[in-house]
PDB file of C-alpha atoms in Angstrom:
ATOM      1  CA  UNK I   1      11.377   0.162   9.262  1.00  0.00           C
ATOM      2  CA  UNK I   2       9.927  -1.765  10.976  1.00  0.00           C
ATOM      3  CA  UNK I   3       9.716  -6.085   9.712  1.00  0.00           C
ATOM      4  CA  UNK I   4       7.285  -7.167   9.241  1.00  0.00           C
ATOM      5  CA  UNK I   5       5.567 -10.968   8.876  1.00  0.00           C
ATOM      6  CA  UNK I   6       2.743 -12.160   7.503  1.00  0.00           C
ATOM      7  CA  UNK I   7       0.886 -16.434   7.566  1.00  0.00           C
ATOM      8  CA  UNK I   8      -0.512 -18.016   5.744  1.00  0.00           C
ATOM      9  CA  UNK I   9       1.345 -16.501   2.248  1.00  0.00           C
ATOM     10  CA  UNK I  10      -1.140 -17.882   0.555  1.00  0.00           C
ATOM     11  CA  UNK I  11      -3.833 -19.948   0.794  1.00  0.00           C
ATOM     12  CA  UNK I  12      -6.947 -22.046  -0.400  1.00  0.00           C
ATOM     13  CA  UNK I  13     -10.174 -22.347   1.478  1.00  0.00           C
ATOM     14  CA  UNK I  14     -13.437 -23.631   0.917  1.00  0.00           C
ATOM     15  CA  UNK I  15     -16.621 -21.453   1.319  1.00  0.00           C
ATOM     16  CA  UNK I  16     -18.480 -21.398   4.053  1.00  0.00           C
ATOM     17  CA  UNK I  17     -14.993 -21.766   6.310  1.00  0.00           C
ATOM     18  CA  UNK I  18     -13.128 -19.044   7.964  1.00  0.00           C
ATOM     19  CA  UNK I  19      -9.535 -17.995   7.680  1.00  0.00           C
ATOM     20  CA  UNK I  20      -7.888 -16.624  10.205  1.00  0.00           C
ATOM     21  CA  UNK I  21      -4.332 -14.124   8.879  1.00  0.00           C
ATOM     22  CA  UNK I  22      -1.632 -13.231  11.462  1.00  0.00           C
ATOM     23  CA  UNK I  23       1.113 -10.661  11.388  1.00  0.00           C
ATOM     24  CA  UNK I  24       3.468  -9.956  13.398  1.00  0.00           C
ATOM     25  CA  UNK I  25       5.745  -7.032  14.088  1.00  0.00           C
ATOM     26  CA  UNK I  26       9.535  -6.994  15.123  1.00  0.00           C
ATOM     27  CA  UNK I  27       8.945  -3.432  16.638  1.00  0.00           C
ATOM     28  CA  UNK I  28       5.549  -2.924  19.100  1.00  0.00           C
ATOM     29  CA  UNK I  29       3.817   0.654  17.462  1.00  0.00           C
ATOM     30  CA  UNK I  30       0.325   2.063  18.055  1.00  0.00           C
ATOM     31  CA  UNK I  31      -2.030   0.720  15.513  1.00  0.00           C
ATOM     32  CA  UNK I  32      -1.885  -2.113  12.599  1.00  0.00           C
ATOM     33  CA  UNK I  33      -4.039  -1.571   9.051  1.00  0.00           C
ATOM     34  CA  UNK I  34      -4.824  -4.054   7.657  1.00  0.00           C
ATOM     35  CA  UNK I  35      -5.709  -3.813   3.287  1.00  0.00           C
ATOM     36  CA  UNK I  36      -7.891  -6.203   0.524  1.00  0.00           C
ATOM     37  CA  UNK I  37      -6.405  -6.019  -2.764  1.00  0.00           C
ATOM     38  CA  UNK I  38      -8.718  -7.857  -5.217  1.00  0.00           C
ATOM     39  CA  UNK I  39      -7.308  -8.997  -8.525  1.00  0.00           C
ATOM     40  CA  UNK I  40      -5.217  -6.929 -10.492  1.00  0.00           C
ATOM     41  CA  UNK I  41      -7.076  -3.750  -8.328  1.00  0.00           C
ATOM     42  CA  UNK I  42      -5.563  -1.211  -5.802  1.00  0.00           C
ATOM     43  CA  UNK I  43      -5.234  -1.128  -2.099  1.00  0.00           C
ATOM     44  CA  UNK I  44      -8.551  -0.535   0.444  1.00  0.00           C
ATOM     45  CA  UNK I  45      -8.048  -0.341   3.407  1.00  0.00           C
ATOM     46  CA  UNK I  46      -9.850  -2.440   5.719  1.00  0.00           C
ATOM     47  CA  UNK I  47      -9.757  -1.217   9.523  1.00  0.00           C
ATOM     48  CA  UNK I  48      -7.170  -0.266  11.813  1.00  0.00           C
ATOM     49  CA  UNK I  49      -6.201  -1.842  14.860  1.00  0.00           C
ATOM     50  CA  UNK I  50      -5.369  -0.533  18.300  1.00  0.00           C
ATOM     51  CA  UNK I  51      -3.959  -2.376  20.761  1.00  0.00           C
ATOM     52  CA  UNK I  52      -6.683  -2.498  24.092  1.00  0.00           C
ATOM     53  CA  UNK I  53      -9.608  -0.795  21.858  1.00  0.00           C
ATOM     54  CA  UNK I  54     -11.575  -2.695  18.972  1.00  0.00           C
ATOM     55  CA  UNK I  55     -10.919  -2.036  15.575  1.00  0.00           C
ATOM     56  CA  UNK I  56     -11.988   0.827  13.555  1.00  0.00           C
ATOM     57  CA  UNK I  57     -13.531  -0.327  10.109  1.00  0.00           C
ATOM     58  CA  UNK I  58     -14.200   1.762   6.669  1.00  0.00           C
ATOM     59  CA  UNK I  59     -17.193   1.897   5.110  1.00  0.00           C
ATOM     60  CA  UNK I  60     -17.816  -1.285   3.938  1.00  0.00           C
ATOM     61  CA  UNK I  61     -15.757  -2.960   6.256  1.00  0.00           C
ATOM     62  CA  UNK I  62     -18.188  -4.911   9.263  1.00  0.00           C
ATOM     63  CA  UNK I  63     -16.652  -6.265  12.022  1.00  0.00           C
ATOM     64  CA  UNK I  64     -18.900  -9.683  11.646  1.00  0.00           C
ATOM     65  CA  UNK I  65     -17.174 -10.216   8.489  1.00  0.00           C
ATOM     66  CA  UNK I  66     -13.664  -9.099   9.140  1.00  0.00           C
ATOM     67  CA  UNK I  67     -12.681  -9.582  12.512  1.00  0.00           C
ATOM     68  CA  UNK I  68      -9.477  -8.123  13.726  1.00  0.00           C
ATOM     69  CA  UNK I  69      -7.936  -8.851  17.408  1.00  0.00           C
ATOM     70  CA  UNK I  70      -5.212  -7.089  19.014  1.00  0.00           C
ATOM     71  CA  UNK I  71      -3.567  -9.026  21.738  1.00  0.00           C
ATOM     72  CA  UNK I  72      -0.464  -6.480  21.891  1.00  0.00           C
ATOM     73  CA  UNK I  73       1.957  -4.109  20.549  1.00  0.00           C
ATOM     74  CA  UNK I  74       3.512  -6.591  18.171  1.00  0.00           C
ATOM     75  CA  UNK I  75       0.657  -9.361  17.529  1.00  0.00           C
ATOM     76  CA  UNK I  76      -2.799  -8.966  14.903  1.00  0.00           C
ATOM     77  CA  UNK I  77      -4.906 -11.198  13.331  1.00  0.00           C
ATOM     78  CA  UNK I  78      -7.481 -10.739  10.712  1.00  0.00           C
ATOM     79  CA  UNK I  79      -9.702 -13.211  10.034  1.00  0.00           C
ATOM     80  CA  UNK I  80     -12.514 -13.059   6.915  1.00  0.00           C
ATOM     81  CA  UNK I  81     -14.892 -15.554   8.188  1.00  0.00           C
ATOM     82  CA  UNK I  82     -18.191 -17.059   6.322  1.00  0.00           C
ATOM     83  CA  UNK I  83     -15.928 -16.763   2.758  1.00  0.00           C
ATOM     84  CA  UNK I  84     -17.522 -16.725  -0.486  1.00  0.00           C
ATOM     85  CA  UNK I  85     -15.695 -16.647  -3.996  1.00  0.00           C
ATOM     86  CA  UNK I  86     -15.520 -12.777  -3.777  1.00  0.00           C
ATOM     87  CA  UNK I  87     -13.507 -13.235  -0.836  1.00  0.00           C
ATOM     88  CA  UNK I  88     -10.831 -14.276  -3.023  1.00  0.00           C
ATOM     89  CA  UNK I  89      -8.059 -11.477  -2.964  1.00  0.00           C
ATOM     90  CA  UNK I  90      -4.104 -10.208  -1.046  1.00  0.00           C
ATOM     91  CA  UNK I  91      -4.417  -9.334   2.187  1.00  0.00           C
ATOM     92  CA  UNK I  92      -2.219  -6.889   3.613  1.00  0.00           C
ATOM     93  CA  UNK I  93      -1.152  -5.816   6.861  1.00  0.00           C
ATOM     94  CA  UNK I  94       0.665  -2.725   7.509  1.00  0.00           C
ATOM     95  CA  UNK I  95       2.158  -0.196  10.056  1.00  0.00           C
ATOM     96  CA  UNK I  96       4.271   3.472   9.851  1.00  0.00           C
ATOM     97  CA  UNK I  97       7.236   4.259  11.283  1.00  0.00           C
ATOM     98  CA  UNK I  98       7.555   6.531  14.176  1.00  0.00           C
ATOM     99  CA  UNK I  99       6.917   9.852  12.406  1.00  0.00           C
ATOM    100  CA  UNK I 100       3.583   8.199  11.151  1.00  0.00           C
ATOM    101  CA  UNK I 101       4.256   8.636   7.730  1.00  0.00           C
ATOM    102  CA  UNK I 102       5.911   5.978   5.697  1.00  0.00           C
ATOM    103  CA  UNK I 103       4.175   2.960   6.331  1.00  0.00           C
ATOM    104  CA  UNK I 104       5.842  -1.087   5.642  1.00  0.00           C
ATOM    105  CA  UNK I 105       3.968  -3.735   4.615  1.00  0.00           C
ATOM    106  CA  UNK I 106       3.693  -7.411   5.280  1.00  0.00           C
ATOM    107  CA  UNK I 107       4.167  -9.560   2.803  1.00  0.00           C
ATOM    108  CA  UNK I 108       0.329 -10.410   1.874  1.00  0.00           C
ATOM    109  CA  UNK I 109      -2.046 -13.367   2.286  1.00  0.00           C
ATOM    110  CA  UNK I 110      -2.809 -14.570  -0.659  1.00  0.00           C
ATOM    111  CA  UNK I 111      -6.606 -16.457  -0.765  1.00  0.00           C
ATOM    112  CA  UNK I 112      -8.670 -18.147  -3.185  1.00  0.00           C
ATOM    113  CA  UNK I 113     -11.894 -19.682  -1.935  1.00  0.00           C
ATOM    114  CA  UNK I 114     -13.170 -21.943  -3.593  1.00  0.00           C
TER     115      UNK I 114
ATOM    116  CA  UNK W   1     -12.067  13.179   0.331  1.00  0.00           C
ATOM    117  CA  UNK W   2      -8.603  12.336  -1.809  1.00  0.00           C
ATOM    118  CA  UNK W   3      -8.629  11.333  -4.583  1.00  0.00           C
ATOM    119  CA  UNK W   4      -4.931   9.884  -6.327  1.00  0.00           C
ATOM    120  CA  UNK W   5      -5.927   9.083 -10.753  1.00  0.00           C
ATOM    121  CA  UNK W   6      -3.875   6.983 -12.137  1.00  0.00           C
ATOM    122  CA  UNK W   7      -5.086   6.910 -15.674  1.00  0.00           C
ATOM    123  CA  UNK W   8      -1.978   4.533 -17.284  1.00  0.00           C
ATOM    124  CA  UNK W   9      -3.336   0.781 -16.838  1.00  0.00           C
ATOM    125  CA  UNK W  10       0.200  -0.292 -18.292  1.00  0.00           C
ATOM    126  CA  UNK W  11       3.493   0.652 -19.716  1.00  0.00           C
ATOM    127  CA  UNK W  12       6.101  -0.874 -21.532  1.00  0.00           C
ATOM    128  CA  UNK W  13      10.117   0.719 -21.580  1.00  0.00           C
ATOM    129  CA  UNK W  14      13.050  -0.948 -23.047  1.00  0.00           C
ATOM    130  CA  UNK W  15      16.019  -2.277 -20.739  1.00  0.00           C
ATOM    131  CA  UNK W  16      18.261   0.843 -19.903  1.00  0.00           C
ATOM    132  CA  UNK W  17      15.776   3.316 -21.172  1.00  0.00           C
ATOM    133  CA  UNK W  18      13.794   6.344 -19.041  1.00  0.00           C
ATOM    134  CA  UNK W  19       9.941   5.841 -18.609  1.00  0.00           C
ATOM    135  CA  UNK W  20       7.373   8.185 -16.764  1.00  0.00           C
ATOM    136  CA  UNK W  21       4.367   7.056 -14.700  1.00  0.00           C
ATOM    137  CA  UNK W  22       1.846  10.033 -14.510  1.00  0.00           C
ATOM    138  CA  UNK W  23      -0.294  10.710 -11.317  1.00  0.00           C
ATOM    139  CA  UNK W  24      -2.774  12.755 -10.356  1.00  0.00           C
ATOM    140  CA  UNK W  25      -4.271  13.882  -6.894  1.00  0.00           C
ATOM    141  CA  UNK W  26      -7.177  15.604  -5.265  1.00  0.00           C
ATOM    142  CA  UNK W  27      -6.606  17.075  -2.375  1.00  0.00           C
ATOM    143  CA  UNK W  28      -8.257  20.635  -0.493  1.00  0.00           C
ATOM    144  CA  UNK W  29      -5.155  20.116   2.116  1.00  0.00           C
ATOM    145  CA  UNK W  30      -1.885  22.180   2.374  1.00  0.00           C
ATOM    146  CA  UNK W  31       0.133  19.240   3.828  1.00  0.00           C
ATOM    147  CA  UNK W  32       0.628  16.115   3.110  1.00  0.00           C
ATOM    148  CA  UNK W  33       2.767  13.529   2.154  1.00  0.00           C
ATOM    149  CA  UNK W  34       2.928  11.333  -1.331  1.00  0.00           C
ATOM    150  CA  UNK W  35       4.518   8.076  -2.032  1.00  0.00           C
ATOM    151  CA  UNK W  36       4.995   5.479  -4.687  1.00  0.00           C
ATOM    152  CA  UNK W  37       4.921   2.011  -3.897  1.00  0.00           C
ATOM    153  CA  UNK W  38       6.072  -0.973  -5.705  1.00  0.00           C
ATOM    154  CA  UNK W  39       4.562  -4.303  -6.001  1.00  0.00           C
ATOM    155  CA  UNK W  40       6.548  -6.640  -8.052  1.00  0.00           C
ATOM    156  CA  UNK W  41       4.196 -10.271  -8.603  1.00  0.00           C
ATOM    157  CA  UNK W  42       6.234 -11.669  -4.519  1.00  0.00           C
ATOM    158  CA  UNK W  43       3.656  -9.122  -3.595  1.00  0.00           C
ATOM    159  CA  UNK W  44       5.784  -6.939  -1.041  1.00  0.00           C
ATOM    160  CA  UNK W  45       4.612  -3.242  -1.359  1.00  0.00           C
ATOM    161  CA  UNK W  46       8.464  -0.920  -1.276  1.00  0.00           C
ATOM    162  CA  UNK W  47       8.106   1.737  -0.658  1.00  0.00           C
ATOM    163  CA  UNK W  48      10.568   3.614  -4.039  1.00  0.00           C
ATOM    164  CA  UNK W  49      10.386   7.230  -2.941  1.00  0.00           C
ATOM    165  CA  UNK W  50       8.427  10.422  -1.037  1.00  0.00           C
ATOM    166  CA  UNK W  51       7.670  13.359  -1.195  1.00  0.00           C
ATOM    167  CA  UNK W  52       6.571  15.987   1.778  1.00  0.00           C
ATOM    168  CA  UNK W  53       4.266  18.271   0.288  1.00  0.00           C
ATOM    169  CA  UNK W  54       6.501  21.614   2.326  1.00  0.00           C
ATOM    170  CA  UNK W  55       9.375  20.607   0.036  1.00  0.00           C
ATOM    171  CA  UNK W  56      10.140  22.406  -3.406  1.00  0.00           C
ATOM    172  CA  UNK W  57      12.808  20.519  -4.081  1.00  0.00           C
ATOM    173  CA  UNK W  58      11.782  17.224  -6.046  1.00  0.00           C
ATOM    174  CA  UNK W  59      12.669  13.802  -4.023  1.00  0.00           C
ATOM    175  CA  UNK W  60      15.434  11.536  -6.331  1.00  0.00           C
ATOM    176  CA  UNK W  61      16.338   8.493  -5.164  1.00  0.00           C
ATOM    177  CA  UNK W  62      19.269   6.878  -7.136  1.00  0.00           C
ATOM    178  CA  UNK W  63      17.265   5.962 -10.833  1.00  0.00           C
ATOM    179  CA  UNK W  64      13.973   7.211  -9.361  1.00  0.00           C
ATOM    180  CA  UNK W  65      12.836  11.091  -9.288  1.00  0.00           C
ATOM    181  CA  UNK W  66      10.174  12.741  -9.193  1.00  0.00           C
ATOM    182  CA  UNK W  67       8.480  15.787 -10.521  1.00  0.00           C
ATOM    183  CA  UNK W  68       5.663  17.572  -8.027  1.00  0.00           C
ATOM    184  CA  UNK W  69       4.046  20.205  -9.231  1.00  0.00           C
ATOM    185  CA  UNK W  70       2.033  21.667  -6.281  1.00  0.00           C
ATOM    186  CA  UNK W  71      -0.655  23.551  -7.736  1.00  0.00           C
ATOM    187  CA  UNK W  72      -0.983  21.221 -10.561  1.00  0.00           C
ATOM    188  CA  UNK W  73      -2.180  18.523  -8.037  1.00  0.00           C
ATOM    189  CA  UNK W  74       0.356  16.290 -10.257  1.00  0.00           C
ATOM    190  CA  UNK W  75       3.049  13.557  -9.293  1.00  0.00           C
ATOM    191  CA  UNK W  76       5.601  12.372 -11.797  1.00  0.00           C
ATOM    192  CA  UNK W  77       7.713   9.216 -11.317  1.00  0.00           C
ATOM    193  CA  UNK W  78      10.685   8.644 -13.530  1.00  0.00           C
ATOM    194  CA  UNK W  79      12.555   5.827 -13.517  1.00  0.00           C
ATOM    195  CA  UNK W  80      16.560   6.741 -15.651  1.00  0.00           C
ATOM    196  CA  UNK W  81      18.437   2.924 -16.650  1.00  0.00           C
ATOM    197  CA  UNK W  82      15.042   0.802 -16.437  1.00  0.00           C
ATOM    198  CA  UNK W  83      16.410  -2.427 -15.288  1.00  0.00           C
ATOM    199  CA  UNK W  84      14.232  -5.578 -15.833  1.00  0.00           C
ATOM    200  CA  UNK W  85      13.949  -5.780 -11.583  1.00  0.00           C
ATOM    201  CA  UNK W  86      11.859  -2.489 -11.853  1.00  0.00           C
ATOM    202  CA  UNK W  87       8.986  -4.011 -13.799  1.00  0.00           C
ATOM    203  CA  UNK W  88       5.947  -4.459 -11.160  1.00  0.00           C
ATOM    204  CA  UNK W  89       3.973  -2.280 -10.497  1.00  0.00           C
ATOM    205  CA  UNK W  90       3.635   1.084  -9.710  1.00  0.00           C
ATOM    206  CA  UNK W  91       1.465   2.747  -6.925  1.00  0.00           C
ATOM    207  CA  UNK W  92       0.919   6.268  -6.061  1.00  0.00           C
ATOM    208  CA  UNK W  93      -0.182   7.007  -2.824  1.00  0.00           C
ATOM    209  CA  UNK W  94      -1.418  10.006  -0.370  1.00  0.00           C
ATOM    210  CA  UNK W  95      -1.231  10.638   3.290  1.00  0.00           C
ATOM    211  CA  UNK W  96      -2.842  13.676   4.447  1.00  0.00           C
ATOM    212  CA  UNK W  97      -0.193  15.719   7.398  1.00  0.00           C
ATOM    213  CA  UNK W  98      -2.911  15.305  10.356  1.00  0.00           C
ATOM    214  CA  UNK W  99      -0.371  13.285  12.621  1.00  0.00           C
ATOM    215  CA  UNK W 100       0.816   9.992  12.866  1.00  0.00           C
ATOM    216  CA  UNK W 101      -1.847   7.209  11.379  1.00  0.00           C
ATOM    217  CA  UNK W 102      -3.321   8.642   9.025  1.00  0.00           C
ATOM    218  CA  UNK W 103      -4.540   6.801   6.155  1.00  0.00           C
ATOM    219  CA  UNK W 104      -3.483   6.127   2.605  1.00  0.00           C
ATOM    220  CA  UNK W 105      -4.912   6.434  -0.210  1.00  0.00           C
ATOM    221  CA  UNK W 106      -3.658   4.772  -3.423  1.00  0.00           C
ATOM    222  CA  UNK W 107      -4.150   5.041  -6.597  1.00  0.00           C
ATOM    223  CA  UNK W 108      -5.299   1.958  -9.399  1.00  0.00           C
ATOM    224  CA  UNK W 109      -1.833   1.289  -9.953  1.00  0.00           C
ATOM    225  CA  UNK W 110      -0.045   0.708 -13.649  1.00  0.00           C
ATOM    226  CA  UNK W 111       1.981  -2.370 -14.469  1.00  0.00           C
ATOM    227  CA  UNK W 112       5.014  -1.489 -15.660  1.00  0.00           C
ATOM    228  CA  UNK W 113       7.253  -3.991 -18.362  1.00  0.00           C
ATOM    229  CA  UNK W 114       9.986  -4.093 -18.903  1.00  0.00           C
ATOM    230  CA  UNK W 115      11.896  -5.372 -23.108  1.00  0.00           C
ATOM    231  CA  UNK W 116      15.302  -6.791 -22.145  1.00  0.00           C
TER     232      UNK W 116
END
């Protein structure tokens, strides 16, 4: 299994500002995944972050709004840029086990934009 | 594209009783994985149980078991001897068996409450 530390656990931000969420894993992993969970909703994949290359974004998500860094095999950041109240969600990072089948999740970041 | 459907938004069960959460999915693939994840108020997503599609035997983990009907594309979760700590949101999820790091597709989730 993988232990994932995600920071911050929650934040309240002013509209128009940006927030960077950090995700640290206790082992080296090839890919890291970022999800958004809007209030009362399911998880939606934002992007997949591969070390040494550009992140791959899902339909409806763009790099200018959600820039991602992946400087090494144990760390990634997701920035939510130019925030609006519609960005209020839980953001989660995830990694796979070595077999690439089971996913492990961070504790999530609860973002409220006012 | 694969889809996962959880049609029940909420369910309630009496403590110590048994409850079944429903999930159906749609796929054209023959090899895949199915999961049930639990998300308590702490927000931490916890894997409850996993089923490989090529296995006919239903997965079991202590009080949790599944009823996997591949032909019907149905994957229900049975929780026996329900406990107060089982109260959470439960997500059914699908993952294709196309190699490592394929995408997880989640259902909308179901909120389970446990009555003392």
